[in-house]
GROMACS .gro file of C-alpha atoms in nm:
model
  496
    1MET     CA    1   1.004  -1.702   3.984
    2THR     CA    2   0.890  -1.778   3.633
    3LEU     CA    3   0.804  -2.126   3.519
    4ALA     CA    4   1.105  -2.122   3.287
    5ALA     CA    5   1.326  -2.111   3.596
    6CYS     CA    6   1.143  -2.413   3.735
    7LEU     CA    7   1.206  -2.638   3.437
    8ALA     CA    8   1.535  -2.744   3.282
    9LEU     CA    9   1.471  -2.872   2.931
   10THR     CA   10   1.708  -3.075   2.721
   11PRO     CA   11   1.574  -3.323   2.466
   12GLY     CA   12   1.720  -3.667   2.491
   13VAL     CA   13   1.679  -4.022   2.376
   14VAL     CA   14   1.415  -4.284   2.312
   15LEU     CA   15   1.448  -4.623   2.476
   16ALA     CA   16   1.436  -4.890   2.209
   17ALA     CA   17   1.563  -5.244   2.175
   18GLY     CA   18   1.790  -5.258   1.874
   19SER     CA   19   1.789  -5.544   1.629
   20GLY     CA   20   2.010  -5.824   1.752
   21ASP     CA   21   2.058  -5.659   2.090
   22SER     CA   22   1.872  -5.765   2.403
   23GLY     CA   23   1.933  -5.440   2.587
   24TRP     CA   24   1.790  -5.092   2.559
   25GLN     CA   25   1.971  -4.861   2.320
   26ALA     CA   26   1.988  -4.484   2.330
   27ARG     CA   27   1.870  -4.345   1.999
   28VAL     CA   28   1.917  -3.971   1.959
   29THR     CA   29   1.612  -3.835   1.783
   30ARG     CA   30   1.613  -3.461   1.836
   31PRO     CA   31   1.859  -3.170   1.809
   32PRO     CA   32   1.983  -2.993   2.123
   33ALA     CA   33   1.727  -2.782   2.303
   34PRO     CA   34   1.752  -2.403   2.292
   35PRO     CA   35   1.898  -2.238   2.602
   36SER     CA   36   1.616  -1.985   2.595
   37ALA     CA   37   1.304  -1.893   2.405
   38PRO     CA   38   1.353  -1.799   2.039
   39PRO     CA   39   1.398  -1.426   1.980
   40ALA     CA   40   1.102  -1.215   1.879
   41PRO     CA   41   1.087  -1.177   1.501
   42ALA     CA   42   1.003  -0.877   1.292
   43ALA     CA   43   0.631  -0.829   1.244
   44GLY     CA   44   0.491  -1.059   0.976
   45LYS     CA   45   0.819  -1.240   0.914
   46PRO     CA   46   0.788  -1.622   0.937
   47VAL     CA   47   0.963  -1.766   1.241
   48PRO     CA   48   1.113  -2.114   1.206
   49LEU     CA   49   1.020  -2.322   1.509
   50THR     CA   50   1.188  -2.651   1.598
   51LEU     CA   51   1.024  -2.921   1.804
   52PRO     CA   52   1.254  -2.866   2.106
   53GLU     CA   53   1.169  -2.495   2.095
   54ALA     CA   54   0.799  -2.579   2.084
   55VAL     CA   55   0.834  -2.808   2.386
   56PHE     CA   56   1.035  -2.542   2.569
   57LEU     CA   57   0.775  -2.273   2.505
   58GLY     CA   58   0.495  -2.508   2.601
   59LEU     CA   59   0.655  -2.596   2.934
   60ARG     CA   60   0.725  -2.230   3.004
   61ASP     CA   61   0.391  -2.078   2.914
   62ASN     CA   62   0.129  -2.356   2.902
   63ARG     CA   63  -0.152  -2.245   3.130
   64ALA     CA   64  -0.238  -2.594   3.255
   65ILE     CA   65   0.120  -2.645   3.374
   66ARG     CA   66   0.133  -2.303   3.536
   67SER     CA   67  -0.189  -2.384   3.719
   68GLU     CA   68  -0.044  -2.717   3.833
   69TYR     CA   69   0.263  -2.543   3.972
   70LEU     CA   70   0.042  -2.304   4.165
   71GLN     CA   71  -0.136  -2.608   4.309
   72ARG     CA   72   0.203  -2.743   4.414
   73VAL     CA   73   0.243  -2.442   4.645
   74ILE     CA   74  -0.073  -2.550   4.828
   75ASP     CA   75   0.036  -2.914   4.834
   76LYS     CA   76   0.381  -2.843   4.976
   77PHE     CA   77   0.240  -2.616   5.244
   78ALA     CA   78  -0.002  -2.892   5.347
   79LEU     CA   79   0.298  -3.121   5.401
   80ARG     CA   80   0.471  -2.850   5.601
   81VAL     CA   81   0.168  -2.824   5.829
   82ALA     CA   82   0.162  -3.202   5.882
   83GLU     CA   83   0.531  -3.214   5.969
   84ALA     CA   84   0.491  -2.927   6.216
   85GLN     CA   85   0.275  -3.153   6.433
   86PHE     CA   86   0.580  -3.322   6.587
   87TYR     CA   87   0.868  -3.090   6.511
   88ASN     CA   88   0.726  -2.748   6.600
   89PRO     CA   89   0.598  -2.682   6.954
   90ILE     CA   90   0.300  -2.448   6.947
   91LEU     CA   91   0.310  -2.137   7.165
   92ASN     CA   92  -0.016  -1.963   7.261
   93LEU     CA   93  -0.007  -1.625   7.433
   94ASN     CA   94  -0.320  -1.545   7.634
   95SER     CA   95  -0.353  -1.205   7.803
   96ALA     CA   96  -0.638  -0.996   7.934
   97LEU     CA   97  -0.689  -0.668   8.122
   98SER     CA   98  -1.025  -0.568   8.268
   99MET     CA   99  -1.182  -0.322   8.505
  100GLN     CA  100  -1.520  -0.356   8.674
  101ARG     CA  101  -1.720  -0.190   8.949
  102ALA     CA  102  -1.969  -0.384   9.157
  103SER     CA  103  -2.145  -0.267   9.475
  104GLY     CA  104  -1.932   0.046   9.476
  105THR     CA  105  -1.607  -0.152   9.462
  106ARG     CA  106  -1.375  -0.109   9.165
  107THR     CA  107  -1.154  -0.401   9.062
  108ILE     CA  108  -0.873  -0.399   8.809
  109SER     CA  109  -0.742  -0.740   8.704
  110GLY     CA  110  -0.487  -0.863   8.453
  111ASN     CA  111  -0.387  -1.200   8.323
  112PHE     CA  112  -0.085  -1.318   8.122
  113SER     CA  113  -0.075  -1.692   8.056
  114PRO     CA  114   0.161  -1.833   7.788
  115THR     CA  115   0.100  -2.197   7.696
  116VAL     CA  116   0.326  -2.434   7.503
  117THR     CA  117   0.199  -2.765   7.362
  118TRP     CA  118   0.416  -3.027   7.198
  119GLU     CA  119   0.326  -3.365   7.053
  120ILE     CA  120   0.584  -3.639   7.006
  121PRO     CA  121   0.572  -3.943   6.772
  122THR     CA  122   0.465  -4.178   7.053
  123GLY     CA  123   0.134  -3.996   7.079
  124ALA     CA  124   0.223  -3.821   7.404
  125GLN     CA  125   0.132  -3.455   7.448
  126PHE     CA  126   0.323  -3.215   7.669
  127THR     CA  127   0.156  -2.898   7.792
  128PHE     CA  128   0.339  -2.624   7.977
  129ALA     CA  129   0.127  -2.337   8.105
  130TRP     CA  130   0.230  -2.037   8.314
  131ASN     CA  131  -0.065  -1.850   8.459
  132ASN     CA  132   0.011  -1.504   8.599
  133LEU     CA  133  -0.283  -1.321   8.758
  134GLN     CA  134  -0.290  -0.966   8.901
  135SER     CA  135  -0.590  -0.830   9.091
  136ASN     CA  136  -0.622  -0.479   9.239
  137VAL     CA  137  -0.931  -0.417   9.453
  138LYS     CA  138  -0.987  -0.061   9.567
  139GLY     CA  139  -0.929  -0.040   9.937
  140SER     CA  140  -0.737  -0.369   9.952
  141PRO     CA  141  -0.370  -0.452   9.892
  142PRO     CA  142  -0.292  -0.583   9.539
  143LYS     CA  143  -0.268  -0.955   9.497
  144SER     CA  144  -0.081  -1.158   9.237
  145VAL     CA  145  -0.053  -1.528   9.167
  146SER     CA  146   0.208  -1.704   8.951
  147GLN     CA  147   0.145  -2.068   8.870
  148PRO     CA  148   0.364  -2.265   8.624
  149THR     CA  149   0.243  -2.619   8.544
  150LEU     CA  150   0.365  -2.904   8.326
  151GLU     CA  151   0.131  -3.182   8.217
  152VAL     CA  152   0.196  -3.490   8.001
  153ILE     CA  153  -0.053  -3.746   7.873
  154GLN     CA  154   0.061  -4.067   7.703
  155PRO     CA  155  -0.203  -4.292   7.540
  156LEU     CA  156  -0.130  -4.658   7.598
  157LEU     CA  157  -0.391  -4.824   7.376
  158ALA     CA  158  -0.609  -4.616   7.141
  159GLY     CA  159  -0.400  -4.340   6.985
  160GLY     CA  160  -0.077  -4.469   7.137
  161GLY     CA  161   0.237  -4.591   6.965
  162VAL     CA  162   0.457  -4.451   6.689
  163GLU     CA  163   0.275  -4.634   6.408
  164VAL     CA  164  -0.062  -4.481   6.495
  165ALA     CA  165   0.054  -4.140   6.615
  166THR     CA  166   0.263  -4.073   6.305
  167ALA     CA  167  -0.007  -4.197   6.064
  168PRO     CA  168  -0.119  -3.844   5.959
  169LEU     CA  169   0.241  -3.747   5.888
  170ARG     CA  170   0.310  -4.060   5.682
  171ILE     CA  171  -0.015  -4.011   5.489
  172ALA     CA  172   0.081  -3.648   5.421
  173ARG     CA  173   0.419  -3.757   5.284
  174ILE     CA  174   0.259  -4.022   5.063
  175THR     CA  175   0.008  -3.762   4.944
  176GLU     CA  176   0.299  -3.537   4.854
  177GLU     CA  177   0.448  -3.817   4.642
  178ASN     CA  178   0.112  -3.859   4.474
  179ASN     CA  179   0.094  -3.485   4.407
  180GLN     CA  180   0.435  -3.502   4.243
  181LEU     CA  181   0.308  -3.782   4.021
  182THR     CA  182   0.011  -3.564   3.929
  183LEU     CA  183   0.249  -3.290   3.818
  184LYS     CA  184   0.457  -3.544   3.626
  185SER     CA  185   0.146  -3.675   3.453
  186GLN     CA  186   0.041  -3.321   3.359
  187LEU     CA  187   0.385  -3.254   3.212
  188ILE     CA  188   0.385  -3.582   3.018
  189ASN     CA  189   0.040  -3.517   2.874
  190THR     CA  190   0.130  -3.160   2.781
  191VAL     CA  191   0.458  -3.254   2.614
  192THR     CA  192   0.286  -3.535   2.422
  193ALA     CA  193   0.011  -3.298   2.310
  194ILE     CA  194   0.271  -3.046   2.191
  195ILE     CA  195   0.465  -3.315   2.004
  196THR     CA  196   0.149  -3.440   1.837
  197ALA     CA  197   0.036  -3.089   1.744
  198TYR     CA  198   0.382  -3.007   1.608
  199TYR     CA  199   0.387  -3.320   1.392
  200GLN     CA  200   0.044  -3.229   1.258
  201PHE     CA  201   0.180  -2.882   1.187
  202VAL     CA  202   0.470  -3.035   0.996
  203GLN     CA  203   0.233  -3.262   0.807
  204ALA     CA  204   0.011  -2.967   0.712
  205ARG     CA  205   0.315  -2.773   0.588
  206ASP     CA  206   0.446  -3.063   0.380
  207GLN     CA  207   0.100  -3.143   0.251
  208LEU     CA  208   0.079  -2.784   0.128
  209SER     CA  209   0.419  -2.823  -0.038
  210LEU     CA  210   0.303  -3.145  -0.207
  211ALA     CA  211  -0.012  -2.975  -0.331
  212GLU     CA  212   0.187  -2.681  -0.467
  213ALA     CA  213   0.437  -2.919  -0.632
  214SER     CA  214   0.151  -3.115  -0.786
  215LEU     CA  215   0.000  -2.790  -0.915
  216LYS     CA  216   0.335  -2.701  -1.070
  217ARG     CA  217   0.353  -3.042  -1.241
  218ALA     CA  218   0.002  -2.992  -1.377
  219ARG     CA  219   0.097  -2.652  -1.518
  220ASP     CA  220   0.419  -2.789  -1.665
  221LEU     CA  221   0.217  -3.067  -1.825
  222LEU     CA  222  -0.016  -2.805  -1.976
  223GLU     CA  223   0.282  -2.623  -2.131
  224THR     CA  224   0.415  -2.953  -2.266
  225ASN     CA  225   0.074  -3.034  -2.410
  226LYS     CA  226   0.056  -2.693  -2.579
  227LEU     CA  227   0.387  -2.765  -2.750
  228LEU     CA  228   0.263  -3.107  -2.859
  229VAL     CA  229  -0.061  -2.953  -2.993
  230ALA     CA  230   0.141  -2.695  -3.183
  231ALA     CA  231   0.351  -2.975  -3.329
  232GLY     CA  232   0.037  -3.161  -3.431
  233ARG     CA  233   0.117  -3.456  -3.208
  234LEU     CA  234  -0.170  -3.400  -2.964
  235ALA     CA  235  -0.534  -3.309  -3.012
  236GLN     CA  236  -0.653  -2.968  -2.899
  237VAL     CA  237  -0.921  -3.130  -2.685
  238GLU     CA  238  -0.653  -3.279  -2.459
  239LEU     CA  239  -0.584  -2.931  -2.321
  240VAL     CA  240  -0.927  -2.930  -2.154
  241GLN     CA  241  -0.823  -3.223  -1.940
  242SER     CA  242  -0.501  -3.047  -1.840
  243ASP     CA  243  -0.696  -2.734  -1.745
  244ALA     CA  244  -0.931  -2.946  -1.533
  245ALA     CA  245  -0.633  -3.107  -1.359
  246ILE     CA  246  -0.491  -2.762  -1.280
  247THR     CA  247  -0.825  -2.651  -1.135
  248GLN     CA  248  -0.838  -2.960  -0.914
  249GLN     CA  249  -0.484  -2.901  -0.790
  250GLU     CA  250  -0.561  -2.536  -0.716
  251LEU     CA  251  -0.852  -2.652  -0.500
  252GLN     CA  252  -0.622  -2.887  -0.311
  253VAL     CA  253  -0.374  -2.603  -0.253
  254VAL     CA  254  -0.651  -2.388  -0.103
  255GLN     CA  255  -0.761  -2.673   0.125
  256ALA     CA  256  -0.400  -2.743   0.226
  257LYS     CA  257  -0.350  -2.378   0.321
  258ASN     CA  258  -0.657  -2.392   0.542
  259SER     CA  259  -0.533  -2.712   0.709
  260PHE     CA  260  -0.195  -2.547   0.765
  261GLU     CA  261  -0.354  -2.249   0.937
  262THR     CA  262  -0.572  -2.476   1.153
  263ALA     CA  263  -0.267  -2.677   1.265
  264ARG     CA  264  -0.076  -2.355   1.337
  265GLN     CA  265  -0.354  -2.218   1.557
  266ALA     CA  266  -0.383  -2.548   1.746
  267LEU     CA  267  -0.011  -2.544   1.826
  268LEU     CA  268  -0.016  -2.176   1.927
  269VAL     CA  269  -0.295  -2.246   2.178
  270LEU     CA  270  -0.085  -2.518   2.343
  271LEU     CA  271   0.215  -2.285   2.354
  272ALA     CA  272   0.003  -1.998   2.491
  273LEU     CA  273   0.137  -1.768   2.218
  274ASP     CA  274  -0.029  -1.487   2.026
  275PRO     CA  275  -0.259  -1.640   1.760
  276ALA     CA  276  -0.105  -1.399   1.510
  277SER     CA  277   0.247  -1.537   1.563
  278PRO     CA  278   0.381  -1.626   1.215
  279ILE     CA  279   0.550  -1.952   1.313
  280VAL     CA  280   0.648  -2.220   1.063
  281PRO     CA  281   0.792  -2.563   1.146
  282SER     CA  282   1.160  -2.600   1.065
  283ALA     CA  283   1.178  -2.978   1.113
  284THR     CA  284   1.184  -3.225   0.827
  285PRO     CA  285   0.986  -3.540   0.910
  286THR     CA  286   1.223  -3.834   0.919
  287ALA     CA  287   1.176  -4.166   1.093
  288THR     CA  288   1.439  -4.425   1.183
  289PRO     CA  289   1.269  -4.764   1.218
  290VAL     CA  290   1.331  -4.933   1.554
  291LYS     CA  291   1.204  -5.249   1.717
  292ILE     CA  292   1.064  -5.241   2.069
  293ASP     CA  293   1.112  -5.522   2.320
  294ARG     CA  294   0.760  -5.567   2.455
  295ALA     CA  295   0.862  -5.738   2.781
  296LYS     CA  296   1.112  -5.467   2.868
  297ALA     CA  297   0.868  -5.196   2.767
  298LEU     CA  298   0.612  -5.342   3.005
  299ALA     CA  299   0.866  -5.348   3.290
  300VAL     CA  300   0.951  -4.984   3.223
  301ALA     CA  301   0.581  -4.891   3.230
  302TYR     CA  302   0.528  -5.052   3.570
  303GLN     CA  303   0.821  -4.850   3.705
  304ASN     CA  304   0.733  -4.514   3.551
  305GLN     CA  305   0.366  -4.476   3.460
  306PRO     CA  306   0.220  -4.211   3.696
  307ALA     CA  307  -0.131  -4.360   3.708
  308TYR     CA  308  -0.005  -4.703   3.814
  309LEU     CA  309   0.240  -4.562   4.070
  310SER     CA  310  -0.034  -4.340   4.209
  311GLN     CA  311  -0.255  -4.643   4.268
  312LEU     CA  312   0.029  -4.813   4.460
  313LEU     CA  313   0.051  -4.505   4.683
  314THR     CA  314  -0.325  -4.515   4.737
  315ILE     CA  315  -0.290  -4.870   4.868
  316LYS     CA  316  -0.023  -4.754   5.115
  317VAL     CA  317  -0.255  -4.483   5.246
  318ASN     CA  318  -0.542  -4.730   5.285
  319GLU     CA  319  -0.315  -4.972   5.473
  320ILE     CA  320  -0.230  -4.697   5.721
  321ASN     CA  321  -0.598  -4.604   5.757
  322LEU     CA  322  -0.682  -4.966   5.838
  323VAL     CA  323  -0.419  -4.977   6.113
  324VAL     CA  324  -0.558  -4.656   6.261
  325ALA     CA  325  -0.917  -4.785   6.238
  326LYS     CA  326  -0.825  -5.106   6.421
  327ASN     CA  327  -0.643  -4.907   6.688
  328SER     CA  328  -0.943  -4.681   6.742
  329ARG     CA  329  -1.147  -4.982   6.863
  330LEU     CA  330  -0.917  -5.023   7.166
  331TRP     CA  331  -0.990  -4.869   7.504
  332ASN     CA  332  -0.883  -4.513   7.567
  333LEU     CA  333  -0.624  -4.597   7.831
  334SER     CA  334  -0.362  -4.335   7.909
  335VAL     CA  335  -0.119  -4.243   8.180
  336SER     CA  336  -0.090  -3.880   8.286
  337GLY     CA  337   0.136  -3.687   8.512
  338GLY     CA  338   0.217  -3.332   8.597
  339THR     CA  339   0.390  -3.093   8.826
  340GLY     CA  340   0.341  -2.731   8.920
  341GLN     CA  341   0.404  -2.454   9.169
  342THR     CA  342   0.196  -2.166   9.304
  343SER     CA  343   0.336  -1.845   9.447
  344ASP     CA  344   0.157  -1.535   9.580
  345GLY     CA  345   0.274  -1.175   9.598
  346GLU     CA  346   0.164  -0.817   9.565
  347THR     CA  347   0.284  -0.794   9.207
  348ILE     CA  348   0.350  -1.048   8.934
  349PRO     CA  349   0.731  -1.002   8.955
  350SER     CA  350   0.721  -1.062   9.331
  351ALA     CA  351   0.502  -1.369   9.281
  352VAL     CA  352   0.743  -1.503   9.019
  353GLY     CA  353   1.035  -1.433   9.252
  354GLY     CA  354   0.872  -1.641   9.522
  355LEU     CA  355   0.854  -1.956   9.309
  356PRO     CA  356   1.197  -2.091   9.413
  357ARG     CA  357   1.080  -2.087   9.773
  358THR     CA  358   0.762  -2.283   9.714
  359ARG     CA  359   0.731  -2.657   9.711
  360ALA     CA  360   0.635  -2.819   9.381
  361ASP     CA  361   0.315  -3.019   9.357
  362PHE     CA  362   0.279  -3.325   9.137
  363ASN     CA  363   0.018  -3.571   9.017
  364ILE     CA  364   0.015  -3.900   8.835
  365GLY     CA  365  -0.276  -4.108   8.725
  366LEU     CA  366  -0.420  -4.372   8.498
  367ASN     CA  367  -0.722  -4.280   8.289
  368LEU     CA  368  -0.962  -4.518   8.119
  369THR     CA  369  -1.263  -4.434   7.905
  370THR     CA  370  -1.444  -4.659   7.661
  371ALA     CA  371  -1.773  -4.681   7.481
  372ILE     CA  372  -1.973  -5.001   7.509
  373GLY     CA  373  -2.203  -5.097   7.223
  374ASP     CA  374  -2.092  -4.820   6.984
  375PRO     CA  375  -2.104  -4.975   6.632
  376THR     CA  376  -1.936  -4.676   6.465
  377LEU     CA  377  -1.592  -4.793   6.577
  378GLU     CA  378  -1.639  -5.130   6.410
  379GLN     CA  379  -1.790  -4.954   6.108
  380ARG     CA  380  -1.473  -4.751   6.069
  381GLU     CA  381  -1.260  -5.065   6.061
  382VAL     CA  382  -1.496  -5.238   5.816
  383ASN     CA  383  -1.493  -4.936   5.586
  384ALA     CA  384  -1.113  -4.914   5.598
  385ALA     CA  385  -1.074  -5.286   5.523
  386ILE     CA  386  -1.315  -5.274   5.229
  387THR     CA  387  -1.153  -4.957   5.092
  388LEU     CA  388  -0.813  -5.126   5.107
  389HIS     CA  389  -0.944  -5.434   4.927
  390GLN     CA  390  -1.110  -5.217   4.661
  391SER     CA  391  -0.786  -5.027   4.601
  392GLN     CA  392  -0.601  -5.359   4.562
  393LEU     CA  393  -0.857  -5.472   4.306
  394ALA     CA  394  -0.817  -5.140   4.126
  395ARG     CA  395  -0.440  -5.195   4.123
  396ASP     CA  396  -0.484  -5.540   3.967
  397GLN     CA  397  -0.721  -5.398   3.706
  398LEU     CA  398  -0.483  -5.113   3.631
  399HIS     CA  399  -0.198  -5.364   3.608
  400ASP     CA  400  -0.385  -5.542   3.329
  401GLN     CA  401  -0.478  -5.213   3.163
  402VAL     CA  402  -0.114  -5.105   3.157
  403ALA     CA  403  -0.021  -5.437   2.994
  404GLN     CA  404  -0.291  -5.381   2.732
  405GLN     CA  405  -0.188  -5.021   2.670
  406VAL     CA  406   0.178  -5.113   2.630
  407THR     CA  407   0.093  -5.404   2.400
  408ASP     CA  408  -0.130  -5.181   2.186
  409ALA     CA  409   0.132  -4.905   2.175
  410VAL     CA  410   0.412  -5.146   2.079
  411ASN     CA  411   0.194  -5.311   1.816
  412ASN     CA  412   0.099  -4.970   1.681
  413VAL     CA  413   0.465  -4.870   1.652
  414ASP     CA  414   0.541  -5.193   1.467
  415THR     CA  415   0.237  -5.150   1.240
  416GLN     CA  416   0.323  -4.790   1.158
  417ARG     CA  417   0.683  -4.892   1.086
  418GLN     CA  418   0.567  -5.151   0.835
  419SER     CA  419   0.317  -4.907   0.684
  420LEU     CA  420   0.597  -4.654   0.645
  421ASP     CA  421   0.815  -4.903   0.456
  422ILE     CA  422   0.528  -4.989   0.221
  423ALA     CA  423   0.429  -4.625   0.170
  424ARG     CA  424   0.787  -4.526   0.093
  425ARG     CA  425   0.821  -4.802  -0.166
  426ASN     CA  426   0.486  -4.710  -0.319
  427ARG     CA  427   0.590  -4.346  -0.354
  428GLU     CA  428   0.915  -4.447  -0.524
  429LEU     CA  429   0.728  -4.667  -0.772
  430SER     CA  430   0.469  -4.396  -0.839
  431GLN     CA  431   0.746  -4.148  -0.915
  432GLN     CA  432   0.914  -4.392  -1.152
  433LYS     CA  433   0.583  -4.471  -1.317
  434LEU     CA  434   0.509  -4.102  -1.377
  435ASP     CA  435   0.859  -4.029  -1.511
  436ILE     CA  436   0.827  -4.313  -1.761
  437GLU     CA  437   0.481  -4.204  -1.868
  438VAL     CA  438   0.593  -3.844  -1.927
  439ILE     CA  439   0.871  -3.971  -2.154
  440LYS     CA  440   0.619  -4.187  -2.338
  441LEU     CA  441   0.385  -3.887  -2.378
  442GLN     CA  442   0.662  -3.678  -2.528
  443ALA     CA  443   0.729  -3.963  -2.769
  444GLY     CA  444   0.362  -3.981  -2.859
  445ARG     CA  445   0.316  -4.326  -2.705
  446SER     CA  446   0.089  -4.222  -2.417
  447SER     CA  447  -0.216  -4.008  -2.354
  448ASN     CA  448  -0.264  -3.694  -2.152
  449PHE     CA  449  -0.527  -3.875  -1.946
  450GLN     CA  450  -0.273  -4.139  -1.842
  451VAL     CA  451  -0.015  -3.881  -1.734
  452VAL     CA  452  -0.272  -3.684  -1.531
  453SER     CA  453  -0.385  -4.007  -1.369
  454PHE     CA  454  -0.027  -4.094  -1.276
  455GLN     CA  455   0.028  -3.745  -1.139
  456ASN     CA  456  -0.270  -3.795  -0.909
  457ASP     CA  457  -0.132  -4.134  -0.810
  458LEU     CA  458   0.202  -3.974  -0.719
  459LEU     CA  459   0.035  -3.705  -0.510
  460SER     CA  460  -0.168  -3.969  -0.332
  461ALA     CA  461   0.144  -4.180  -0.270
  462GLN     CA  462   0.338  -3.879  -0.140
  463SER     CA  463   0.053  -3.787   0.092
  464THR     CA  464   0.030  -4.146   0.215
  465GLU     CA  465   0.404  -4.157   0.283
  466LEU     CA  466   0.388  -3.827   0.469
  467GLN     CA  467   0.097  -3.955   0.677
  468ALA     CA  468   0.290  -4.276   0.748
  469VAL     CA  469   0.595  -4.081   0.868
  470ILE     CA  470   0.385  -3.859   1.095
  471SER     CA  471   0.186  -4.157   1.226
  472TYR     CA  472   0.505  -4.346   1.307
  473MET     CA  473   0.661  -4.052   1.491
  474THR     CA  474   0.334  -3.992   1.676
  475ALA     CA  475   0.320  -4.361   1.769
  476LEU     CA  476   0.666  -4.333   1.926
  477ALA     CA  477   0.555  -4.028   2.126
  478THR     CA  478   0.242  -4.214   2.239
  479LEU     CA  479   0.455  -4.513   2.343
  480ASP     CA  480   0.666  -4.277   2.553
  481GLN     CA  481   0.348  -4.146   2.714
  482VAL     CA  482   0.218  -4.496   2.789
  483LEU     CA  483   0.551  -4.599   2.940
  484GLY     CA  484   0.567  -4.280   3.147
  485THR     CA  485   0.914  -4.204   3.008
  486THR     CA  486   0.840  -3.884   2.815
  487LEU     CA  487   1.028  -3.667   3.063
  488ASN     CA  488   1.323  -3.907   3.059
  489THR     CA  489   1.325  -3.912   2.679
  490TRP     CA  490   1.337  -3.534   2.666
  491ARG     CA  491   1.553  -3.505   2.978
  492ILE     CA  492   1.303  -3.272   3.143
  493SER     CA  493   1.379  -3.229   3.511
  494ILE     CA  494   1.115  -3.103   3.753
  495ASN     CA  495   1.243  -2.836   3.988
  496ASP     CA  496   0.987  -2.880   4.263
   0.00000   0.00000   0.00000
């Protein structure tokens, strides 16, 4: 099965506290996801790529995710093995056939002895064995023995009880939960990386467009200046400055093209696509300002962040290990019992047929073994107790780190939102300032130097606004990552 069949992708919503509302609001931020990968384009033809399509392709083909899913096969089989301890009796088939000659006597012997062992959650072990022996000695009548036996041993102290006996199974199940969190974390990190790379791709594209637009304005200004020179309203020397401005803008266009190609290659690597794929972003960077409730964001992080939840599971495992370590210091006291029959005959079938006519034997006993003065048992308990305490300290530290990360992420979102508002206003003013100055130049009330300077100011303001938009959108994606809600935001379900 391909990875695409393992993942259902539909982009969704961002959790945000709206202004004047104390609850979380669903804010739709992305168009519907594609039902399948975009079709292959004609060679060399640019392919528009939306952000949902980029996420889809990344989840389908990203090599790190594919590797993680292969690891999940190993993890799930390990859980299956642990669960088989109590739910699957183990059958062993032992058989042998031999022939030997000693002191002129030839002996042919055979053995068929199936054995079934079964452990139950109390720690008891049942063993059923059926030994069937056949011996043919030359010159003597054949002899067979059939001997079924059933033995049970129940620990009463060390190793006894459901809590101790099922400890490996409970640890295996907790480990499986932790492995699922590892996969979730890998998916979150990959999706966030794709989103960030896509936004950088969009920024590189728009930065190239801004550079080309600025170059066009510089060339238009040169044509205007030529008309003014021809009309005697502008000195010929002013054209040199316009030519220099064009040269500078041409350099910026070349640099912007290189940045665009670098961003494209970075995204293609994450999507595991051919480096020659002629993709272009189809999204237009827009940002709707939202306010985040810090307290609610922190509560969401404690409920969803994989690293924090993984540490809680580690504590559970260490608590179980401490119980097992304490139990191992008890005496090895167990009760055992068994029953069996033995029947003889010339052949194995005749020996088996004689079993109903034989009287069953039985045994019952109490067994006690202990080690006096062995410090390793106490060492195991001390190690388990210290490990548990260390994992609790790590949880407390991680608890504070999550609070810091959420606070920083929320503050960053708020800062980027304010920066975006300022950058947008600055770009509007720069545009107005340039428009006014061009009119003044045409009226002979301004200089070419002033117009070129204002053109550079506008380009700088446009670039700053673009950077502010991308930074704000990236800050929201990072907040999702910190909260552990990226998969919920994009409605990505894990088919495990």
